[in-house]
Coordinates of C-alpha atoms and ligand atoms in Angstrom, one line a residue:
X1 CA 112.4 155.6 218.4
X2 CA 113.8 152.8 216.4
X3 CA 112.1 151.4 213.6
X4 CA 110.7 147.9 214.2
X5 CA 109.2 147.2 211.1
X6 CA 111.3 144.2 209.2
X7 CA 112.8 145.9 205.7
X8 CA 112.4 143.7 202.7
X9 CA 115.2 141.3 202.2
X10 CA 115.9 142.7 199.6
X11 CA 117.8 145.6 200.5
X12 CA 120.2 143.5 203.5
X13 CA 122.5 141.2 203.0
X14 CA 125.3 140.7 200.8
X15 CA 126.1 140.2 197.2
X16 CA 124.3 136.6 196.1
X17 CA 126.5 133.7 196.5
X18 CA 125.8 133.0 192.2
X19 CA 126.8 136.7 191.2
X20 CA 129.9 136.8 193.9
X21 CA 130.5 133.1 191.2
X22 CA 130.1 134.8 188.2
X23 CA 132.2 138.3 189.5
X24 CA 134.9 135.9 191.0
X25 CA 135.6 134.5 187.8
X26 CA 135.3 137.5 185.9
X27 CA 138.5 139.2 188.2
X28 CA 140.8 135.9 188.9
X29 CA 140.4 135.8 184.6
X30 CA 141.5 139.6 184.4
X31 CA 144.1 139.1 187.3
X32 CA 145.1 136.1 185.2
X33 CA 145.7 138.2 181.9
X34 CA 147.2 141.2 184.3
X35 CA 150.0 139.0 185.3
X36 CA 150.5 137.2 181.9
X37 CA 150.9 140.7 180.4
X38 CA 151.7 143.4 182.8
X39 CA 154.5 145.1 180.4
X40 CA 150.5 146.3 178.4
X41 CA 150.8 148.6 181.2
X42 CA 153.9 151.6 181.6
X43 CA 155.2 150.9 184.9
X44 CA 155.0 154.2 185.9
X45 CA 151.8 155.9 184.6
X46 CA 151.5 159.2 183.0
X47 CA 149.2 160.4 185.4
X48 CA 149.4 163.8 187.1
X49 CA 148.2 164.6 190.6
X50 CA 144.4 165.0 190.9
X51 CA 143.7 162.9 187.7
X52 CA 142.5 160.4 189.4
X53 CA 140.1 162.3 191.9
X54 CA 139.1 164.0 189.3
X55 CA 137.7 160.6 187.3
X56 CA 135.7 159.7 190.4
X57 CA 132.2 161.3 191.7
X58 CA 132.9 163.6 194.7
X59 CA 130.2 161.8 196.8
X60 CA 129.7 158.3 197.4
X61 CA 126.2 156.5 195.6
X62 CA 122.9 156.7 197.5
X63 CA 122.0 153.7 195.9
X64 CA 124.5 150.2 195.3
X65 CA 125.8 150.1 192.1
X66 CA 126.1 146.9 190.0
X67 CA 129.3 145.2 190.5
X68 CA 130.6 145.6 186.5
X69 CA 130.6 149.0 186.9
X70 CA 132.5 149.3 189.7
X71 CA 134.6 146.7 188.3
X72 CA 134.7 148.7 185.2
X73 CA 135.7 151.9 186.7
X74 CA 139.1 149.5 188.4
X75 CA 140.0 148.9 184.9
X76 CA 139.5 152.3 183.4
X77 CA 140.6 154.6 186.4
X78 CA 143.0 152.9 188.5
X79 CA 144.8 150.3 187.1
X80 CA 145.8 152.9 184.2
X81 CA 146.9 155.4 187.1
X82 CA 148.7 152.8 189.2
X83 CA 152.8 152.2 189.3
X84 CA 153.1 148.6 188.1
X85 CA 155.0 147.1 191.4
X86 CA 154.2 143.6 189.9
X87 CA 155.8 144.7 186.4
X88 CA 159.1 142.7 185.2
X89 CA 161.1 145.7 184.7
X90 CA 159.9 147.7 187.8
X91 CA 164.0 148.1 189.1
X92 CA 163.2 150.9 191.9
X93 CA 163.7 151.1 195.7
X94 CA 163.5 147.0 196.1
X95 CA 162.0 145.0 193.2
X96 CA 158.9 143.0 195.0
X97 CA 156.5 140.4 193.7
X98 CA 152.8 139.2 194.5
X99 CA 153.3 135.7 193.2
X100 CA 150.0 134.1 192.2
X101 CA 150.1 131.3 195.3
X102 CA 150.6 134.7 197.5
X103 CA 147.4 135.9 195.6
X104 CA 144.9 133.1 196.5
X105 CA 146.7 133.5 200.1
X106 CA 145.8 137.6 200.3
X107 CA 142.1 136.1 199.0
X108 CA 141.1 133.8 201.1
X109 CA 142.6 135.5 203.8
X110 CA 139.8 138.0 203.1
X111 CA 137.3 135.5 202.7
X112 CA 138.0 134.4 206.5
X113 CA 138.4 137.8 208.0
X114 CA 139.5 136.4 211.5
X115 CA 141.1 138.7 213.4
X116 CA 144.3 136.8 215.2
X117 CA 144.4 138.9 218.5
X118 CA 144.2 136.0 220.9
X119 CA 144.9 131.7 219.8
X120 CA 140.7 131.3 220.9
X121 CA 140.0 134.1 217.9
X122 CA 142.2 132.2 214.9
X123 CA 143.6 129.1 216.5
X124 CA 144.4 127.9 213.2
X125 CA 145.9 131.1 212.1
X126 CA 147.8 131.7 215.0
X127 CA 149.3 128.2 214.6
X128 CA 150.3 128.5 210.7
X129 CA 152.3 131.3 211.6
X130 CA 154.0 129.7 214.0
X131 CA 154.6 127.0 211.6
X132 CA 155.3 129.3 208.5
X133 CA 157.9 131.2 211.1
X134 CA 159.5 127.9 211.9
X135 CA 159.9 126.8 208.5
X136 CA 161.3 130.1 207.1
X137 CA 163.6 130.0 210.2
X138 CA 164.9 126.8 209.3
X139 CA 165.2 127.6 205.3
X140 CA 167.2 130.6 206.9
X141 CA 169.6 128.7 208.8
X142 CA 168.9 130.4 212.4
X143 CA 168.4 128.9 215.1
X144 CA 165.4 127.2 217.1
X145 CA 166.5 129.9 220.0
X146 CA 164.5 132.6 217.5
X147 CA 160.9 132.3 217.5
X148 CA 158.6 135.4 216.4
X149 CA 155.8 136.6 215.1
X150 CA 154.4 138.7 211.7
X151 CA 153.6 142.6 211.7
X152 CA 153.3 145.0 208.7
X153 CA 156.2 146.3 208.0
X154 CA 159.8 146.2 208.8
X155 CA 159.6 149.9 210.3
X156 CA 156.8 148.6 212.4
X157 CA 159.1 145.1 213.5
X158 CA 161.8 147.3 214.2
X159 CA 159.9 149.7 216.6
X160 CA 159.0 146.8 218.7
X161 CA 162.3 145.2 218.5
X162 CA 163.8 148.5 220.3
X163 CA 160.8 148.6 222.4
X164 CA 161.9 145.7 224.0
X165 CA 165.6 146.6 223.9
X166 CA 164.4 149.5 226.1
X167 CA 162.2 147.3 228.2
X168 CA 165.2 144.8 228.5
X169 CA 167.1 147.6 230.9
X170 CA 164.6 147.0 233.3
X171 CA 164.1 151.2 234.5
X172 CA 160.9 150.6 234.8
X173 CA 160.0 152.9 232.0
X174 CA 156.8 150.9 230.9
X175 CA 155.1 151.9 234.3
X176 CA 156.7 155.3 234.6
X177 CA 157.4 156.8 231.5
X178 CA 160.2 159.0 230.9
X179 CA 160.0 162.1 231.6
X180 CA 158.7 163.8 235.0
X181 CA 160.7 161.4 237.1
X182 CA 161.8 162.3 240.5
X183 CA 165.1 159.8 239.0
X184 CA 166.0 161.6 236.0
X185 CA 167.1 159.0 233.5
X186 CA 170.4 159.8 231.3
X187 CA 170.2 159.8 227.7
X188 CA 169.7 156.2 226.3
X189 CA 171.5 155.8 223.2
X190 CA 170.8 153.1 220.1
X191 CA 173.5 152.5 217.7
X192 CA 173.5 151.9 213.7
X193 CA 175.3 152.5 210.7
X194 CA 174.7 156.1 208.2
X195 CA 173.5 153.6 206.1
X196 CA 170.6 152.2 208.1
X197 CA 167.2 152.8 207.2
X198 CA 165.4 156.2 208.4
X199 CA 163.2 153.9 210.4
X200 CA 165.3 153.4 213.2
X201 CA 165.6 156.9 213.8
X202 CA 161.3 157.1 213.2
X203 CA 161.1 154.2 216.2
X204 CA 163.2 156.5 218.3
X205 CA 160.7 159.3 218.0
X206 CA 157.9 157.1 218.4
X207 CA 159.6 155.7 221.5
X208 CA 160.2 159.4 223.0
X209 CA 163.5 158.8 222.8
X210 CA 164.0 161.4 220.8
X211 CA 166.4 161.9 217.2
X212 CA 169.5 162.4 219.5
X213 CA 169.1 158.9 220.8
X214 CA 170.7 157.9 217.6
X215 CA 174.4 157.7 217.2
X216 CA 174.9 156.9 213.5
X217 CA 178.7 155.3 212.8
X218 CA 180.6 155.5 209.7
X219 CA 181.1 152.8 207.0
X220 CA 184.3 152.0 205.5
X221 CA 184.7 151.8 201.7
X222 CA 181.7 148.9 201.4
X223 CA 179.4 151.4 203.0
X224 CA 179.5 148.5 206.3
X225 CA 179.3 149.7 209.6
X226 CA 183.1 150.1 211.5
X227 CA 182.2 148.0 214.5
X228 CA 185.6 149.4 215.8
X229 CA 183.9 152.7 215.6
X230 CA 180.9 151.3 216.9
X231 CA 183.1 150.3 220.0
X232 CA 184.5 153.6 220.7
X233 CA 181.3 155.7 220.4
X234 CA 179.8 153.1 223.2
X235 CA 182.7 153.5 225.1
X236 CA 182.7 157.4 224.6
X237 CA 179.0 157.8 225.5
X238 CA 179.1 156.0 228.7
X239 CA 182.2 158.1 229.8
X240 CA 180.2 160.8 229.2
X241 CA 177.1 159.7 231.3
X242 CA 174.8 158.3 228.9
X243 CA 173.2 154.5 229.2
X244 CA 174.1 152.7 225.3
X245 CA 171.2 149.9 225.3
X246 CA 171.0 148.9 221.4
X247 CA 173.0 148.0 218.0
X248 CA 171.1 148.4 214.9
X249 CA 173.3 146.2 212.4
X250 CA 171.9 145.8 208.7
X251 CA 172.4 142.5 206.1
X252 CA 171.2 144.5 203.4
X253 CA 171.2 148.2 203.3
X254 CA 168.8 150.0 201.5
X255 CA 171.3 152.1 199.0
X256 CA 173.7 149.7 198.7
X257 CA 172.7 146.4 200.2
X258 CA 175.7 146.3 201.7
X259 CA 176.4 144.1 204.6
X260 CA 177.0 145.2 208.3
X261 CA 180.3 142.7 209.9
X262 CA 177.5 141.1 212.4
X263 CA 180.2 139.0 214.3
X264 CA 182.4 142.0 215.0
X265 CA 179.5 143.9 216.5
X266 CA 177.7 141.1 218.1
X267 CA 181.3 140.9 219.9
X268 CA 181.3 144.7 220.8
X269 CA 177.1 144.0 222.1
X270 CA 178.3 141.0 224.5
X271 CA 181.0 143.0 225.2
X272 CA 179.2 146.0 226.5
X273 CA 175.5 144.3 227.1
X274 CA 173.7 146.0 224.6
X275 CA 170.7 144.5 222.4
X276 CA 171.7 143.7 219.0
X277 CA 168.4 143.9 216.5
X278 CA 169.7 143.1 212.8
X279 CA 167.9 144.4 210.2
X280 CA 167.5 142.1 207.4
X281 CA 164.2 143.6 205.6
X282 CA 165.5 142.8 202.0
X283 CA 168.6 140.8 202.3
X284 CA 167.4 137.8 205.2
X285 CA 165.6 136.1 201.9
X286 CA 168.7 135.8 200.2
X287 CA 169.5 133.1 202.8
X288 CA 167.2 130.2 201.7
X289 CA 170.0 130.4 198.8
X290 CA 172.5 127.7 200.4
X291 CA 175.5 128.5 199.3
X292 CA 174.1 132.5 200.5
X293 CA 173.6 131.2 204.1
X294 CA 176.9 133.1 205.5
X295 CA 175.3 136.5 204.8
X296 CA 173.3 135.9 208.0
X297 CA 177.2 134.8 209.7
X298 CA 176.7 135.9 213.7
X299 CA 172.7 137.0 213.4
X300 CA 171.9 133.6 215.4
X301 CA 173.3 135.8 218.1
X302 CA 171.4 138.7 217.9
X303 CA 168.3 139.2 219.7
X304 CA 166.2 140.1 217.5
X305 CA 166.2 140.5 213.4
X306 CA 163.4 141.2 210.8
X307 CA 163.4 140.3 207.4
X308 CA 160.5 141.2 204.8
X309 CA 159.1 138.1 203.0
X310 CA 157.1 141.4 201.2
X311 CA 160.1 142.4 199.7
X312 CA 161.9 139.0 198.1
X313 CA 160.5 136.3 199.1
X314 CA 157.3 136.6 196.1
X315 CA 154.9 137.6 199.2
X316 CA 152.6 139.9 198.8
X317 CA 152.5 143.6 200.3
X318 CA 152.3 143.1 203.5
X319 CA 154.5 140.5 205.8
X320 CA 157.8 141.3 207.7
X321 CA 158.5 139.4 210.6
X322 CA 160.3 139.7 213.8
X323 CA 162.5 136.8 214.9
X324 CA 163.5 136.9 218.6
X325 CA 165.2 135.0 221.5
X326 CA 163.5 137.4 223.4
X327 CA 160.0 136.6 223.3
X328 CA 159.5 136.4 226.5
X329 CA 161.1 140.6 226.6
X330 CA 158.6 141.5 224.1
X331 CA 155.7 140.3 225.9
X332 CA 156.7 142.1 229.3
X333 CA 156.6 145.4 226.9
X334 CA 153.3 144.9 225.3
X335 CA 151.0 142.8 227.2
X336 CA 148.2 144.5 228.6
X337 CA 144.9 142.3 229.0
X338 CA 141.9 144.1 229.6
X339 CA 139.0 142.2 231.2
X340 CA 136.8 141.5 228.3
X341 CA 140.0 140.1 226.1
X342 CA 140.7 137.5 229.2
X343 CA 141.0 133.7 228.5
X344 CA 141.8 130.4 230.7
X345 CA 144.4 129.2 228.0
X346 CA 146.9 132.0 228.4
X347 CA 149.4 129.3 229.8
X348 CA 149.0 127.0 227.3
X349 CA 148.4 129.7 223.8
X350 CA 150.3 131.8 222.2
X351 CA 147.4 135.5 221.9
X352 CA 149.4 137.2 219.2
X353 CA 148.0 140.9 220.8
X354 CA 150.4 140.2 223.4
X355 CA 153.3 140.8 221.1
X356 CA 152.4 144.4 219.7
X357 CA 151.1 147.4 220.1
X358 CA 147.7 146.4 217.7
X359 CA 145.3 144.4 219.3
X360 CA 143.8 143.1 216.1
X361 CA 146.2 140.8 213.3
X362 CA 145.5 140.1 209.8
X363 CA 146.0 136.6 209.0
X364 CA 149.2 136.9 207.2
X365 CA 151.0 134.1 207.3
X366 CA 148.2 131.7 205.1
X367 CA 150.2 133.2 202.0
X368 CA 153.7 133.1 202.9
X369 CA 153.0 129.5 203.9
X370 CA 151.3 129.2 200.5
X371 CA 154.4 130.7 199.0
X372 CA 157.0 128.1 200.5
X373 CA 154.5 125.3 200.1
X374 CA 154.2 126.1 196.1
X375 CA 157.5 127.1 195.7
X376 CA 159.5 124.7 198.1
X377 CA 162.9 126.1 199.6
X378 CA 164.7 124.8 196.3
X379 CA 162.2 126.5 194.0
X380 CA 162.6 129.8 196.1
X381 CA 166.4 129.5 196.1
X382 CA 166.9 129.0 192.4
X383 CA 164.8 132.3 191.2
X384 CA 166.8 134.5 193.8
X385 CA 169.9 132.8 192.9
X386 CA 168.7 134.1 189.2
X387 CA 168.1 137.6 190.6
X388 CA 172.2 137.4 192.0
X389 CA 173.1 136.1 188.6
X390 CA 171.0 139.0 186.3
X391 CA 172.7 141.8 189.1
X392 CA 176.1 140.4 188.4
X393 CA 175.2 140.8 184.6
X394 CA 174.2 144.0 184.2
X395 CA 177.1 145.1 186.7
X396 CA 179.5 143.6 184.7
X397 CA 177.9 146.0 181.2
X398 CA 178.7 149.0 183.3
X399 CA 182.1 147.5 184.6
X400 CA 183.0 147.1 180.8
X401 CA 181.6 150.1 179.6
X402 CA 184.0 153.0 179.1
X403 CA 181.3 156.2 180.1
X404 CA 179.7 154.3 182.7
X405 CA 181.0 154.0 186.6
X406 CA 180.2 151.5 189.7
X407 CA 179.3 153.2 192.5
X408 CA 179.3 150.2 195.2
X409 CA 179.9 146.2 195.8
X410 CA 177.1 144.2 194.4
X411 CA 176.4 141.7 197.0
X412 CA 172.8 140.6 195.7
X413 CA 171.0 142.3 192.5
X414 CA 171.3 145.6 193.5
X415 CA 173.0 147.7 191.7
X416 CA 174.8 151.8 191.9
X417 CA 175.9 153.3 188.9
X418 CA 176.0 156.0 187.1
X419 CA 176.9 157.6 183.6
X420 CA 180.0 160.0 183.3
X421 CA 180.7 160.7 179.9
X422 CA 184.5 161.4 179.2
X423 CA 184.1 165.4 179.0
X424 CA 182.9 165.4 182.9
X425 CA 185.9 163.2 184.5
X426 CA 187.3 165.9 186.2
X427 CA 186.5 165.4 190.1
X428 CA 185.8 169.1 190.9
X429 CA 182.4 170.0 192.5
X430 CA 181.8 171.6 189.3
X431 CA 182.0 168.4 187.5
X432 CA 179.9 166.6 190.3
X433 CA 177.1 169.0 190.3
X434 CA 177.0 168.6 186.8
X435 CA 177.3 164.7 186.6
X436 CA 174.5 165.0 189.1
X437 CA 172.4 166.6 187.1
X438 CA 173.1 165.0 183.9
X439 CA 172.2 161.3 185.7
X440 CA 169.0 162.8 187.5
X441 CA 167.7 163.6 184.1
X442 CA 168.4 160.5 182.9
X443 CA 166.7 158.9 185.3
X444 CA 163.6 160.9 184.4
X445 CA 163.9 160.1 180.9
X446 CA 164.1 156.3 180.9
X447 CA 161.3 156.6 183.3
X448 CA 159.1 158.3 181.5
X449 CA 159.2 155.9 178.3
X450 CA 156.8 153.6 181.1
X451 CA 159.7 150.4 179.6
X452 CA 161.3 150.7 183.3
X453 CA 161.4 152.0 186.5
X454 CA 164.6 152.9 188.8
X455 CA 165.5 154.7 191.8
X456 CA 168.3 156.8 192.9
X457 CA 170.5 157.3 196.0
X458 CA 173.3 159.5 197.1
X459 CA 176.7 157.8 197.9
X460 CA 180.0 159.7 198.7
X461 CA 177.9 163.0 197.8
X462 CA 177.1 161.6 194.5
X463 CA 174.1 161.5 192.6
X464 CA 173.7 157.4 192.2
X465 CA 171.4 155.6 189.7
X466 CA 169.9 152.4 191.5
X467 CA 168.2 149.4 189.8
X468 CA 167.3 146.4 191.8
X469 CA 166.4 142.9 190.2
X470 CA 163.5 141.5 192.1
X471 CA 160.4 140.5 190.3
X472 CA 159.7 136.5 189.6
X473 CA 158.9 137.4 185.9
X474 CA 162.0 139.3 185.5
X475 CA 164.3 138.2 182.8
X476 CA 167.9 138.5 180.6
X477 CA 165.9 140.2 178.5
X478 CA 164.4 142.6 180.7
X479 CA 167.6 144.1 181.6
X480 CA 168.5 143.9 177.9
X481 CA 166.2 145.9 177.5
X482 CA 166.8 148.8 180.5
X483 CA 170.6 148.8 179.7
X484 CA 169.7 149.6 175.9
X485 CA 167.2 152.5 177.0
X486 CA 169.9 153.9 179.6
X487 CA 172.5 154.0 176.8
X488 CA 170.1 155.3 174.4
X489 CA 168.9 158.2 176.6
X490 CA 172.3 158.8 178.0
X491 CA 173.7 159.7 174.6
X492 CA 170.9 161.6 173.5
X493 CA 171.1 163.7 176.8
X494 CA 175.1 163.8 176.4
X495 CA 174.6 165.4 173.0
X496 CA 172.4 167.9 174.0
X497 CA 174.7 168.5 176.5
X498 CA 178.0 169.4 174.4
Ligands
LIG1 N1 165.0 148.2 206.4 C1 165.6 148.2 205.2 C2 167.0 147.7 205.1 C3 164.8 148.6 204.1 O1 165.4 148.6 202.9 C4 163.5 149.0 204.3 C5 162.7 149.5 203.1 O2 163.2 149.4 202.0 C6 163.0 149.0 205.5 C7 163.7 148.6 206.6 C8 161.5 149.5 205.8 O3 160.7 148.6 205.2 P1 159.1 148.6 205.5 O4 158.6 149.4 204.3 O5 158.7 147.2 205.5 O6 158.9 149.4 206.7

């Protein structure tokens, strides 16, 4: 039987509006200080696997706890345990930032909680984001053809962009899968670079299409795609039986950031009627630099592209968005309206669940549109125009220093390198294997001062150092300061090692 009596009020409801006040003030003043002075912190902790399980009670409380101990426990526990992604020298994978405006976005974006599934649920979040998309569109330089919407991640924005690709052929695979077909279908094929991001090939499995879908083509010396080569694989598989449907072209690859020629292979697409999705996760920001603009050269006629204003744009984790002529494509892949989601404005809205495989939406775009607001399009282009200016700068140290190699172009302010000490020039797999080693351990040792944070990647078969300028607080000295450790550590190791 349920219980009918009425509990005391005491032991419902929420935190008091005066102590959520006084608690409120208490984090925005420690968020304050956390940003002012994030290098108190080693960007990558000490911390060893289990430590921080092992700092927290196995169970959760029977009974609430008061809010500064819990508070506490984030400033004791985590934050010590945490890799500082908002740290001025954090120069791995892609450098990101959650600028304060994109703070007090991610905040009150909790505070309202509305789920954007359909226009009726969030009008006014579904409409920001169509402004927000419109404005970044235009600060892009694409066209009013591309309209969009925000998911997650760029993995997730590229699963749906090849979703549609594959619902663009029209074999009526939405209604009858494929597989068990009394047609048997041939082998669909998607096309991108070997230097494409792995989540291509991950939206491939999730689509059943399986690994082999993928035809990866080689990259010339710039690590871009050969659309030429592009052209005769197409040309190749359809001889052979199988049904090419999409180009994967990247502005922006994740090792590299190198540039895929997106004219040349939107040519080959028209050409042979394929979809052409360009992924522009990191790179696409780069465009609200003016004079930058021609990085994006033949995307306006791709049809689809995603760029992450998560990763340099100063928004914070998470917001990539899909830009696409094909709206219209997208919608006949996902929309699927159960009765009790049905509304009488369908004609006139735009029900953001109609676009996706989630019904529900966070309300993302209240801080990017925070973001451009506070920053305006000139205030955005001058700090990445900074970040360009601080890559060329510390790839011009290693370009003047005798025991230190490039290892690829520098397009933005990413950059490949690596140490090779005179005594290891020889170009034997002996000396690679050692050179490898030698740059791995380096890579350790500068990160485990906690002053910086980089990445690696293999290029040519070649153990690569990777650090990537991204953070608004980054500065000269910042790099100053990783280039000094590098050379530091490198001799010391080099020593060691004679
Ligand atoms: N595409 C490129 C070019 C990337 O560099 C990355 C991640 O670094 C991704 C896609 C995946 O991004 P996300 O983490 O948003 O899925």
């Amino acid at each position: 039987m349920p219980q009918l009596e009425e509990p005391t009020p005491a032991v419902l409801g929420d935190m008091s509006p005066e102590d959520f006040r006084r608690h409120g003030h208490e984090i925005i003043d420690w968020i304050s200080d956390y940003l002012a002075h994030t290098e108190r912190y080693p960007v990558l902790p000490p911390t060893q696997p289990g430590d921080v399980r092992a700092a927290l009670p196995p169970t959760a409380p029977a009974h609430g706890e008061d809010f500064a101990a819990i508070f506490s426990d984030v400033k004791d526990i985590i934050a010590p345990s945490l890799t500082h992604w908002n740290h001025p020298s954090f120069f791995a994978y892609f450098a990101i930032t959650a600028s304060a405006p994109g703070i007090f976005g991610e905040l009150l974006c909790a505070a309202f909680n509305v789920n954007q599934m359909l226009w009726r649920t969030a009008p006014a979040a579904t409409e920001l984001e169509g402004v927000a998309l419109d404005w970044l569109r235009q600060m892009l330089g694409l066209p009013d053809t591309f309209d969009g919407l925000i998911y997650d991640t760029a993995s997730v924005s590229t699963l749906h962009a090849i979703a549609a690709a594959r619902e663009n052929l029209n074999l009526d695979i939405r209604e009858r899968g494929m597989t068990g077909r009394s047609d048997s279908l041939p082998q669909l094929r998607v096309y991108t670079s070997e230097q494409a991001h792995s989540s291509v090939e991950k939206a491939l499995i999730l689509l059943g299409l399986g690994q082999h879908a993928l035809r990866k083509i080689p990259t010339d010396e710039a690590f871009r795609m050969d659309a030429a080569e592009l052209e005769r694989a197409i040309i190749e598989d359809t001889n052979a039986g199988a049904l090419p449907f999409c180009v994967v072209a990247t502005v922006g690859t994740t090792s590299t950031t190198s540039i895929d020629p997106v004219p040349a292979i939107a040519d080959v697409c028209e050409r042979h009627n394929l979809w052409l999705h360009v992924d522009a996760a990191y790179a696409g920001s780069a465009a609200v630099i003016p004079e930058m603009q021609s990085i994006l050269d033949g995307c306006a006629r791709a049809d689809s592209l995603v760029t992450n204003p998560h990763k340099w744009l100063f928004t914070p984790f998470d917001c990539s968005i899909l830009y696409t002529r094909r709206m219209d494509v997208l919608r006949q892949a996902f929309s699927l309206i159960p009765e009790y989601l049905k509304t009488d404005d369908t004609q006139r809205v735009m029900n953001g669940m109609d676009y996706g495989v989630q019904l529900g939406r966070r309300f993302r775009s209240l801080k990017l549109w925070m973001v451009m607001r506070y920053f305006g399009q000139e205030g955005l282009a001058a700090r990445l125009r900074d970040h360009n200016r601080l890559g060329q700068l510390f790839t011009s140290w290693i370009k003047d220093a005798p025991d230190w190699e490039l290892l690829a172009p520098v397009p933005f302010s990413t950059i490949c390198f690596r140490f090779t000490p005179r005594q290891h020039d020889a170009d034997d797999d002996i000396a690679t294997a050692h050179l490898d080693s030698l740059n791995e351990q380096l890579m350790h040792a500068v990160n485990s001062t906690g002053a910086m944070f980089i990445s690696h990647t293999r290029l040519h078969d070649r153990f690569a150092l990777r650090l990537t300028i991204g953070h608004i607080r980054t500065t000269e000295t910042h790099i100053e300061q990783a280039w000094q450790l590098l050379r530091d550590h490198a001799a010391h190791l080099n020593q060691a090692d004679m």
